[in-house]
Short mmCIF file of N, CA and C in Angstrom, two decimals:
data_model
loop_
_atom_site.label_atom_id
_atom_site.label_comp_id
_atom_site.label_asym_id
_atom_site.label_seq_id
_atom_site.Cartn_x
_atom_site.Cartn_y
_atom_site.Cartn_z
N UNK A 1 32.25 -53.71 43.98
CA UNK A 1 31.35 -52.55 43.92
C UNK A 1 30.07 -53.03 43.22
N UNK A 2 28.92 -52.54 43.66
CA UNK A 2 27.66 -53.02 43.11
C UNK A 2 27.31 -52.31 41.82
N UNK A 3 26.66 -53.06 40.93
CA UNK A 3 26.20 -52.49 39.65
C UNK A 3 24.68 -52.36 39.73
N UNK A 4 24.21 -51.12 39.82
CA UNK A 4 22.78 -50.87 40.07
C UNK A 4 21.90 -51.43 38.95
N UNK A 5 22.38 -51.37 37.68
CA UNK A 5 21.54 -51.88 36.59
C UNK A 5 21.35 -53.40 36.73
N UNK A 6 22.47 -54.08 37.02
CA UNK A 6 22.36 -55.53 37.21
C UNK A 6 21.47 -55.81 38.42
N UNK A 7 21.63 -54.95 39.43
CA UNK A 7 20.86 -55.13 40.67
C UNK A 7 19.38 -55.01 40.43
N UNK A 8 19.00 -54.09 39.51
CA UNK A 8 17.57 -53.90 39.24
C UNK A 8 16.96 -55.21 38.73
N UNK A 9 17.68 -55.86 37.82
CA UNK A 9 17.14 -57.13 37.27
C UNK A 9 17.06 -58.17 38.37
N UNK A 10 18.13 -58.23 39.18
CA UNK A 10 18.16 -59.29 40.21
C UNK A 10 17.12 -59.05 41.28
N UNK A 11 16.69 -57.79 41.44
CA UNK A 11 15.72 -57.47 42.49
C UNK A 11 14.30 -57.80 42.06
N UNK A 12 14.13 -58.12 40.78
CA UNK A 12 12.77 -58.30 40.25
C UNK A 12 11.95 -59.28 41.09
N UNK A 13 12.53 -60.43 41.42
CA UNK A 13 11.77 -61.42 42.18
C UNK A 13 11.35 -60.88 43.55
N UNK A 14 12.15 -59.98 44.08
CA UNK A 14 11.91 -59.50 45.45
C UNK A 14 10.73 -58.53 45.53
N UNK A 15 10.39 -57.98 44.33
CA UNK A 15 9.33 -56.95 44.38
C UNK A 15 7.99 -57.56 44.79
N UNK A 16 7.91 -58.88 44.69
CA UNK A 16 6.65 -59.50 45.13
C UNK A 16 6.31 -59.10 46.55
N UNK A 17 7.34 -59.06 47.41
CA UNK A 17 7.06 -58.60 48.79
C UNK A 17 7.50 -57.15 48.97
N UNK A 18 8.73 -56.86 48.57
CA UNK A 18 9.26 -55.52 48.81
C UNK A 18 8.82 -54.55 47.73
N UNK A 19 7.53 -54.42 47.51
CA UNK A 19 7.05 -53.50 46.46
C UNK A 19 7.72 -52.14 46.61
N UNK A 20 8.43 -51.69 45.57
CA UNK A 20 9.03 -50.35 45.68
C UNK A 20 7.89 -49.34 45.61
N UNK A 21 8.02 -48.16 46.19
CA UNK A 21 6.95 -47.14 46.23
C UNK A 21 6.26 -47.11 44.85
N UNK A 22 4.93 -47.25 44.88
CA UNK A 22 4.20 -47.21 43.61
C UNK A 22 3.84 -48.61 43.15
N UNK A 23 4.67 -49.61 43.55
CA UNK A 23 4.26 -50.99 43.18
C UNK A 23 3.19 -51.43 44.16
N UNK A 24 2.26 -52.29 43.78
CA UNK A 24 1.28 -52.79 44.74
C UNK A 24 2.01 -53.83 45.58
N UNK A 25 2.03 -53.72 46.90
CA UNK A 25 2.76 -54.65 47.74
C UNK A 25 1.93 -55.94 47.86
N UNK A 26 2.54 -57.09 47.50
CA UNK A 26 1.78 -58.34 47.42
C UNK A 26 1.25 -58.76 48.78
N UNK A 27 1.88 -58.26 49.82
CA UNK A 27 1.41 -58.64 51.16
C UNK A 27 1.11 -57.36 51.93
N UNK A 28 0.01 -56.64 51.53
CA UNK A 28 -0.24 -55.36 52.19
C UNK A 28 -0.32 -55.44 53.70
N UNK A 29 -0.77 -56.56 54.20
CA UNK A 29 -0.91 -56.55 55.66
C UNK A 29 0.36 -57.07 56.33
N UNK A 30 1.31 -57.50 55.51
CA UNK A 30 2.52 -58.04 56.12
C UNK A 30 3.55 -56.92 56.17
N UNK A 31 3.98 -56.51 57.36
CA UNK A 31 4.83 -55.32 57.46
C UNK A 31 6.23 -55.56 56.90
N UNK A 32 6.35 -55.45 55.59
CA UNK A 32 7.64 -55.69 54.94
C UNK A 32 8.38 -54.35 54.85
N UNK A 33 9.69 -54.33 55.12
CA UNK A 33 10.39 -53.05 55.07
C UNK A 33 10.45 -52.49 53.66
N UNK A 34 10.29 -51.17 53.58
CA UNK A 34 10.50 -50.48 52.31
C UNK A 34 12.01 -50.37 52.10
N UNK A 35 12.52 -50.74 50.94
CA UNK A 35 13.98 -50.80 50.73
C UNK A 35 14.47 -49.70 49.82
N UNK A 36 13.55 -49.08 49.05
CA UNK A 36 14.00 -48.02 48.14
C UNK A 36 14.62 -46.89 48.95
N UNK A 37 15.85 -46.53 48.60
CA UNK A 37 16.54 -45.43 49.28
C UNK A 37 17.22 -45.83 50.57
N UNK A 38 17.20 -47.15 50.86
CA UNK A 38 17.83 -47.59 52.12
C UNK A 38 19.36 -47.48 52.01
N UNK A 39 20.03 -47.44 53.13
CA UNK A 39 21.50 -47.32 53.21
C UNK A 39 22.15 -48.57 52.60
N UNK A 40 23.03 -48.38 51.62
CA UNK A 40 23.64 -49.49 50.86
C UNK A 40 24.35 -50.50 51.78
N UNK A 41 25.18 -49.96 52.69
CA UNK A 41 25.94 -50.86 53.58
C UNK A 41 25.02 -51.64 54.51
N UNK A 42 23.90 -50.97 54.90
CA UNK A 42 22.96 -51.65 55.80
C UNK A 42 22.34 -52.85 55.09
N UNK A 43 21.99 -52.67 53.81
CA UNK A 43 21.37 -53.76 53.05
C UNK A 43 22.34 -54.94 52.94
N UNK A 44 23.60 -54.63 52.63
CA UNK A 44 24.59 -55.72 52.49
C UNK A 44 24.72 -56.47 53.82
N UNK A 45 24.80 -55.69 54.91
CA UNK A 45 24.93 -56.34 56.23
C UNK A 45 23.72 -57.19 56.55
N UNK A 46 22.54 -56.66 56.24
CA UNK A 46 21.31 -57.39 56.56
C UNK A 46 21.25 -58.70 55.76
N UNK A 47 21.60 -58.63 54.48
CA UNK A 47 21.54 -59.84 53.65
C UNK A 47 22.56 -60.88 54.14
N UNK A 48 23.74 -60.42 54.53
CA UNK A 48 24.75 -61.35 55.04
C UNK A 48 24.30 -61.95 56.38
N UNK A 49 23.55 -61.15 57.16
CA UNK A 49 23.06 -61.67 58.44
C UNK A 49 22.00 -62.74 58.19
N UNK A 50 21.17 -62.54 57.16
CA UNK A 50 20.19 -63.57 56.82
C UNK A 50 20.91 -64.82 56.34
N UNK A 51 21.93 -64.60 55.51
CA UNK A 51 22.69 -65.73 54.95
C UNK A 51 23.31 -66.56 56.07
N UNK A 52 23.81 -65.84 57.10
CA UNK A 52 24.51 -66.52 58.20
C UNK A 52 23.53 -67.01 59.26
N UNK A 53 22.26 -66.68 59.08
CA UNK A 53 21.28 -67.14 60.06
C UNK A 53 21.24 -66.29 61.31
N UNK A 54 21.98 -65.15 61.27
CA UNK A 54 21.92 -64.27 62.45
C UNK A 54 20.58 -63.55 62.50
N UNK A 55 20.05 -63.26 61.32
CA UNK A 55 18.69 -62.70 61.26
C UNK A 55 17.78 -63.82 60.80
N UNK A 56 16.70 -64.00 61.54
CA UNK A 56 15.89 -65.22 61.38
C UNK A 56 14.62 -64.94 60.59
N UNK A 57 14.65 -65.05 59.30
CA UNK A 57 13.40 -65.00 58.55
C UNK A 57 13.52 -66.04 57.44
N UNK A 58 12.69 -67.09 57.51
CA UNK A 58 12.83 -68.23 56.58
C UNK A 58 12.92 -67.81 55.12
N UNK A 59 11.97 -66.96 54.69
CA UNK A 59 11.96 -66.57 53.28
C UNK A 59 13.23 -65.80 52.95
N UNK A 60 13.59 -64.87 53.84
CA UNK A 60 14.76 -64.03 53.55
C UNK A 60 16.03 -64.86 53.57
N UNK A 61 16.07 -65.84 54.48
CA UNK A 61 17.28 -66.67 54.53
C UNK A 61 17.44 -67.43 53.21
N UNK A 62 16.31 -67.98 52.72
CA UNK A 62 16.37 -68.73 51.46
C UNK A 62 16.81 -67.82 50.32
N UNK A 63 16.23 -66.61 50.31
CA UNK A 63 16.61 -65.66 49.25
C UNK A 63 18.13 -65.34 49.34
N UNK A 64 18.56 -65.02 50.54
CA UNK A 64 19.97 -64.61 50.70
C UNK A 64 20.91 -65.74 50.30
N UNK A 65 20.53 -66.96 50.63
CA UNK A 65 21.42 -68.09 50.31
C UNK A 65 21.54 -68.29 48.80
N UNK A 66 20.50 -67.82 48.08
CA UNK A 66 20.53 -68.03 46.62
C UNK A 66 21.33 -66.93 45.92
N UNK A 67 21.80 -65.93 46.70
CA UNK A 67 22.48 -64.79 46.07
C UNK A 67 23.98 -64.80 46.36
N UNK A 68 24.76 -64.46 45.33
CA UNK A 68 26.22 -64.38 45.54
C UNK A 68 26.53 -63.01 46.16
N UNK A 69 27.81 -62.85 46.54
CA UNK A 69 28.25 -61.58 47.11
C UNK A 69 28.02 -60.45 46.10
N UNK A 70 28.32 -60.75 44.82
CA UNK A 70 28.14 -59.73 43.77
C UNK A 70 26.65 -59.40 43.60
N UNK A 71 25.81 -60.44 43.63
CA UNK A 71 24.35 -60.19 43.52
C UNK A 71 23.92 -59.22 44.60
N UNK A 72 24.36 -59.50 45.84
CA UNK A 72 23.95 -58.67 46.98
C UNK A 72 24.46 -57.24 46.80
N UNK A 73 25.72 -57.11 46.34
CA UNK A 73 26.28 -55.76 46.12
C UNK A 73 25.49 -55.03 45.04
N UNK A 74 25.13 -55.76 43.97
CA UNK A 74 24.36 -55.12 42.88
C UNK A 74 22.99 -54.67 43.37
N UNK A 75 22.32 -55.56 44.11
CA UNK A 75 20.97 -55.23 44.60
C UNK A 75 21.05 -54.04 45.56
N UNK A 76 22.06 -54.04 46.44
CA UNK A 76 22.19 -52.93 47.40
C UNK A 76 22.45 -51.62 46.65
N UNK A 77 23.25 -51.68 45.59
CA UNK A 77 23.54 -50.46 44.81
C UNK A 77 22.26 -49.95 44.16
N UNK A 78 21.49 -50.87 43.62
CA UNK A 78 20.24 -50.47 42.97
C UNK A 78 19.27 -49.85 43.98
N UNK A 79 19.06 -50.55 45.10
CA UNK A 79 18.06 -50.09 46.07
C UNK A 79 18.41 -48.73 46.67
N UNK A 80 19.71 -48.53 46.93
CA UNK A 80 20.06 -47.27 47.59
C UNK A 80 19.77 -46.08 46.67
N UNK A 81 19.68 -46.35 45.36
CA UNK A 81 19.37 -45.24 44.43
C UNK A 81 17.90 -45.20 44.06
N UNK A 82 17.16 -46.30 44.36
CA UNK A 82 15.75 -46.36 43.93
C UNK A 82 14.95 -45.30 44.70
N UNK A 83 13.94 -44.78 44.02
CA UNK A 83 13.09 -43.77 44.69
C UNK A 83 11.86 -44.46 45.32
N UNK B 1 -2.78 -46.22 68.60
CA UNK B 1 -2.43 -45.54 67.33
C UNK B 1 -1.32 -44.54 67.66
N UNK B 2 -0.36 -44.38 66.75
CA UNK B 2 0.78 -43.52 67.04
C UNK B 2 0.49 -42.07 66.73
N UNK B 3 1.09 -41.21 67.55
CA UNK B 3 0.94 -39.76 67.34
C UNK B 3 2.26 -39.24 66.78
N UNK B 4 2.24 -38.86 65.51
CA UNK B 4 3.49 -38.49 64.82
C UNK B 4 4.19 -37.29 65.46
N UNK B 5 3.40 -36.32 65.95
CA UNK B 5 4.04 -35.15 66.56
C UNK B 5 4.81 -35.54 67.82
N UNK B 6 4.13 -36.36 68.64
CA UNK B 6 4.80 -36.82 69.87
C UNK B 6 6.02 -37.66 69.47
N UNK B 7 5.84 -38.43 68.40
CA UNK B 7 6.92 -39.30 67.93
C UNK B 7 8.14 -38.52 67.50
N UNK B 8 7.89 -37.34 66.90
CA UNK B 8 9.02 -36.53 66.42
C UNK B 8 9.92 -36.14 67.60
N UNK B 9 9.27 -35.73 68.70
CA UNK B 9 10.07 -35.32 69.88
C UNK B 9 10.81 -36.53 70.42
N UNK B 10 10.11 -37.67 70.51
CA UNK B 10 10.74 -38.85 71.11
C UNK B 10 11.87 -39.38 70.23
N UNK B 11 11.83 -39.06 68.95
CA UNK B 11 12.86 -39.58 68.04
C UNK B 11 14.13 -38.75 68.08
N UNK B 12 14.04 -37.61 68.76
CA UNK B 12 15.17 -36.66 68.72
C UNK B 12 16.49 -37.35 69.11
N UNK B 13 16.49 -38.12 70.18
CA UNK B 13 17.75 -38.76 70.63
C UNK B 13 18.29 -39.71 69.57
N UNK B 14 17.38 -40.27 68.77
CA UNK B 14 17.80 -41.31 67.83
C UNK B 14 18.52 -40.73 66.61
N UNK B 15 18.30 -39.39 66.41
CA UNK B 15 18.88 -38.81 65.19
C UNK B 15 20.41 -38.83 65.25
N UNK B 16 20.93 -39.02 66.43
CA UNK B 16 22.40 -39.10 66.52
C UNK B 16 22.94 -40.17 65.59
N UNK B 17 22.23 -41.29 65.52
CA UNK B 17 22.69 -42.33 64.58
C UNK B 17 21.83 -42.33 63.32
N UNK B 18 20.51 -42.35 63.53
CA UNK B 18 19.61 -42.46 62.38
C UNK B 18 19.34 -41.12 61.74
N UNK B 19 20.39 -40.40 61.36
CA UNK B 19 20.19 -39.06 60.76
C UNK B 19 19.15 -39.13 59.67
N UNK B 20 18.09 -38.32 59.79
CA UNK B 20 17.09 -38.33 58.71
C UNK B 20 17.71 -37.62 57.51
N UNK B 21 17.33 -37.92 56.32
CA UNK B 21 17.94 -37.32 55.10
C UNK B 21 18.16 -35.83 55.34
N UNK B 22 19.41 -35.41 55.10
CA UNK B 22 19.70 -33.98 55.29
C UNK B 22 20.41 -33.74 56.62
N UNK B 23 20.14 -34.67 57.62
CA UNK B 23 20.89 -34.50 58.88
C UNK B 23 22.28 -35.10 58.65
N UNK B 24 23.30 -34.59 59.29
CA UNK B 24 24.61 -35.24 59.19
C UNK B 24 24.55 -36.49 60.06
N UNK B 25 24.86 -37.66 59.49
CA UNK B 25 24.79 -38.90 60.25
C UNK B 25 26.02 -39.01 61.13
N UNK B 26 25.80 -39.17 62.46
CA UNK B 26 26.94 -39.10 63.40
C UNK B 26 27.93 -40.22 63.13
N UNK B 27 27.43 -41.30 62.53
CA UNK B 27 28.36 -42.42 62.29
C UNK B 27 28.38 -42.70 60.80
N UNK B 28 28.98 -41.78 59.97
CA UNK B 28 28.90 -41.97 58.52
C UNK B 28 29.40 -43.33 58.05
N UNK B 29 30.34 -43.89 58.79
CA UNK B 29 30.86 -45.15 58.22
C UNK B 29 30.12 -46.35 58.81
N UNK B 30 29.20 -46.03 59.75
CA UNK B 30 28.50 -47.15 60.37
C UNK B 30 27.18 -47.32 59.61
N UNK B 31 26.97 -48.46 58.96
CA UNK B 31 25.79 -48.60 58.09
C UNK B 31 24.48 -48.66 58.86
N UNK B 32 24.00 -47.49 59.25
CA UNK B 32 22.75 -47.42 60.03
C UNK B 32 21.59 -47.31 59.06
N UNK B 33 20.49 -48.03 59.29
CA UNK B 33 19.37 -47.94 58.36
C UNK B 33 18.73 -46.56 58.35
N UNK B 34 18.37 -46.13 57.13
CA UNK B 34 17.58 -44.90 57.00
C UNK B 34 16.15 -45.25 57.38
N UNK B 35 15.52 -44.49 58.26
CA UNK B 35 14.19 -44.84 58.76
C UNK B 35 13.09 -43.95 58.20
N UNK B 36 13.48 -42.79 57.67
CA UNK B 36 12.44 -41.88 57.13
C UNK B 36 11.70 -42.60 56.01
N UNK B 37 10.37 -42.65 56.13
CA UNK B 37 9.55 -43.26 55.09
C UNK B 37 9.42 -44.77 55.21
N UNK B 38 10.00 -45.33 56.30
CA UNK B 38 9.94 -46.78 56.45
C UNK B 38 8.50 -47.22 56.80
N UNK B 39 8.18 -48.48 56.54
CA UNK B 39 6.86 -49.06 56.82
C UNK B 39 6.59 -49.04 58.33
N UNK B 40 5.47 -48.42 58.71
CA UNK B 40 5.13 -48.21 60.13
C UNK B 40 5.11 -49.54 60.91
N UNK B 41 4.43 -50.53 60.36
CA UNK B 41 4.32 -51.82 61.06
C UNK B 41 5.67 -52.50 61.21
N UNK B 42 6.52 -52.28 60.20
CA UNK B 42 7.84 -52.90 60.25
C UNK B 42 8.67 -52.32 61.39
N UNK B 43 8.55 -50.99 61.57
CA UNK B 43 9.31 -50.33 62.64
C UNK B 43 8.87 -50.86 64.00
N UNK B 44 7.55 -50.96 64.17
CA UNK B 44 7.02 -51.44 65.46
C UNK B 44 7.54 -52.86 65.72
N UNK B 45 7.47 -53.71 64.69
CA UNK B 45 7.95 -55.10 64.86
C UNK B 45 9.43 -55.14 65.19
N UNK B 46 10.20 -54.30 64.49
CA UNK B 46 11.66 -54.31 64.70
C UNK B 46 11.98 -53.88 66.13
N UNK B 47 11.29 -52.82 66.60
CA UNK B 47 11.57 -52.34 67.95
C UNK B 47 11.18 -53.39 69.00
N UNK B 48 10.05 -54.06 68.77
CA UNK B 48 9.65 -55.11 69.73
C UNK B 48 10.62 -56.28 69.70
N UNK B 49 11.19 -56.53 68.52
CA UNK B 49 12.17 -57.62 68.40
C UNK B 49 13.45 -57.25 69.18
N UNK B 50 13.82 -55.98 69.11
CA UNK B 50 14.99 -55.55 69.90
C UNK B 50 14.69 -55.67 71.38
N UNK B 51 13.46 -55.25 71.72
CA UNK B 51 13.05 -55.28 73.15
C UNK B 51 13.10 -56.71 73.67
N UNK B 52 12.66 -57.65 72.82
CA UNK B 52 12.58 -59.05 73.26
C UNK B 52 13.93 -59.78 73.06
N UNK B 53 14.91 -59.07 72.49
CA UNK B 53 16.21 -59.69 72.30
C UNK B 53 16.26 -60.61 71.09
N UNK B 54 15.19 -60.57 70.28
CA UNK B 54 15.22 -61.41 69.07
C UNK B 54 16.14 -60.79 68.04
N UNK B 55 16.21 -59.47 68.05
CA UNK B 55 17.19 -58.79 67.20
C UNK B 55 18.30 -58.29 68.12
N UNK B 56 19.53 -58.61 67.73
CA UNK B 56 20.64 -58.46 68.66
C UNK B 56 21.47 -57.22 68.36
N UNK B 57 21.13 -56.09 68.87
CA UNK B 57 22.02 -54.95 68.76
C UNK B 57 22.00 -54.24 70.10
N UNK B 58 23.16 -54.23 70.80
CA UNK B 58 23.18 -53.70 72.17
C UNK B 58 22.56 -52.31 72.31
N UNK B 59 23.00 -51.38 71.44
CA UNK B 59 22.47 -50.00 71.57
C UNK B 59 20.97 -50.01 71.34
N UNK B 60 20.53 -50.74 70.29
CA UNK B 60 19.11 -50.71 69.95
C UNK B 60 18.29 -51.41 71.03
N UNK B 61 18.87 -52.43 71.62
CA UNK B 61 18.12 -53.12 72.68
C UNK B 61 17.90 -52.18 73.85
N UNK B 62 18.96 -51.45 74.20
CA UNK B 62 18.85 -50.50 75.32
C UNK B 62 17.82 -49.43 75.00
N UNK B 63 17.88 -48.93 73.77
CA UNK B 63 16.91 -47.89 73.37
C UNK B 63 15.49 -48.45 73.47
N UNK B 64 15.30 -49.63 72.88
CA UNK B 64 13.93 -50.19 72.83
C UNK B 64 13.39 -50.43 74.24
N UNK B 65 14.27 -50.87 75.12
CA UNK B 65 13.81 -51.16 76.49
C UNK B 65 13.37 -49.89 77.21
N UNK B 66 13.92 -48.75 76.76
CA UNK B 66 13.57 -47.50 77.46
C UNK B 66 12.28 -46.91 76.91
N UNK B 67 11.71 -47.54 75.88
CA UNK B 67 10.51 -46.97 75.24
C UNK B 67 9.26 -47.79 75.56
N UNK B 68 8.16 -47.07 75.81
CA UNK B 68 6.88 -47.76 76.06
C UNK B 68 6.27 -48.12 74.71
N UNK B 69 5.18 -48.91 74.77
CA UNK B 69 4.47 -49.29 73.55
C UNK B 69 3.99 -48.03 72.82
N UNK B 70 3.48 -47.06 73.59
CA UNK B 70 2.99 -45.81 72.99
C UNK B 70 4.14 -45.04 72.33
N UNK B 71 5.29 -44.98 73.04
CA UNK B 71 6.46 -44.30 72.47
C UNK B 71 6.79 -44.90 71.10
N UNK B 72 6.82 -46.22 71.06
CA UNK B 72 7.19 -46.92 69.82
C UNK B 72 6.16 -46.62 68.73
N UNK B 73 4.87 -46.63 69.11
CA UNK B 73 3.82 -46.35 68.12
C UNK B 73 3.97 -44.91 67.60
N UNK B 74 4.27 -43.98 68.52
CA UNK B 74 4.42 -42.57 68.11
C UNK B 74 5.61 -42.41 67.17
N UNK B 75 6.72 -43.03 67.54
CA UNK B 75 7.94 -42.91 66.71
C UNK B 75 7.70 -43.54 65.33
N UNK B 76 7.02 -44.67 65.32
CA UNK B 76 6.75 -45.34 64.03
C UNK B 76 5.84 -44.47 63.15
N UNK B 77 4.86 -43.82 63.80
CA UNK B 77 3.94 -42.95 63.03
C UNK B 77 4.72 -41.78 62.44
N UNK B 78 5.61 -41.22 63.25
CA UNK B 78 6.40 -40.08 62.77
C UNK B 78 7.30 -40.50 61.60
N UNK B 79 8.04 -41.59 61.80
CA UNK B 79 9.04 -41.99 60.78
C UNK B 79 8.38 -42.35 59.45
N UNK B 80 7.21 -43.00 59.53
CA UNK B 80 6.61 -43.45 58.26
C UNK B 80 6.18 -42.25 57.42
N UNK B 81 6.01 -41.08 58.10
CA UNK B 81 5.63 -39.89 57.33
C UNK B 81 6.84 -39.01 57.01
N UNK B 82 7.96 -39.26 57.70
CA UNK B 82 9.12 -38.36 57.52
C UNK B 82 9.65 -38.51 56.10
N UNK B 83 10.16 -37.43 55.58
CA UNK B 83 10.71 -37.48 54.21
C UNK B 83 12.20 -37.80 54.27
#
């Protein structure tokens, strides 16, 4: 089960692109998905797809590979509650 | 440019899976992404990726193939404003 508090810390690096509502998005012209409030299971599936190379995004694949199953669960728990 | 009102009508069929917050999601256990409030450009890119087969989801590919560029722009405009 994901721990949202731990997830918040682990998500810090990701805010560079995935600016949560109110954060300045580092790549305004790059259409990055908004993740705050996203479906928890969808996030876990998407991260595992990046990890397995089923979803093809170099940066995301590298990020996903650096995260454990628990990290991903924590981040998904945090994001699904983020506003 | 997308027309959100037209997009709302065109999105009606999609609510079966992508229940907007408050709608009962037809597949509660199926981790479908929440689209309300999603980044407009991201939605357009995702739909084109389904259309081109770069993103592999049978239902989504079929849906994307049935939509014109204008349909996709309208739906993206609607979703990015939906609460």
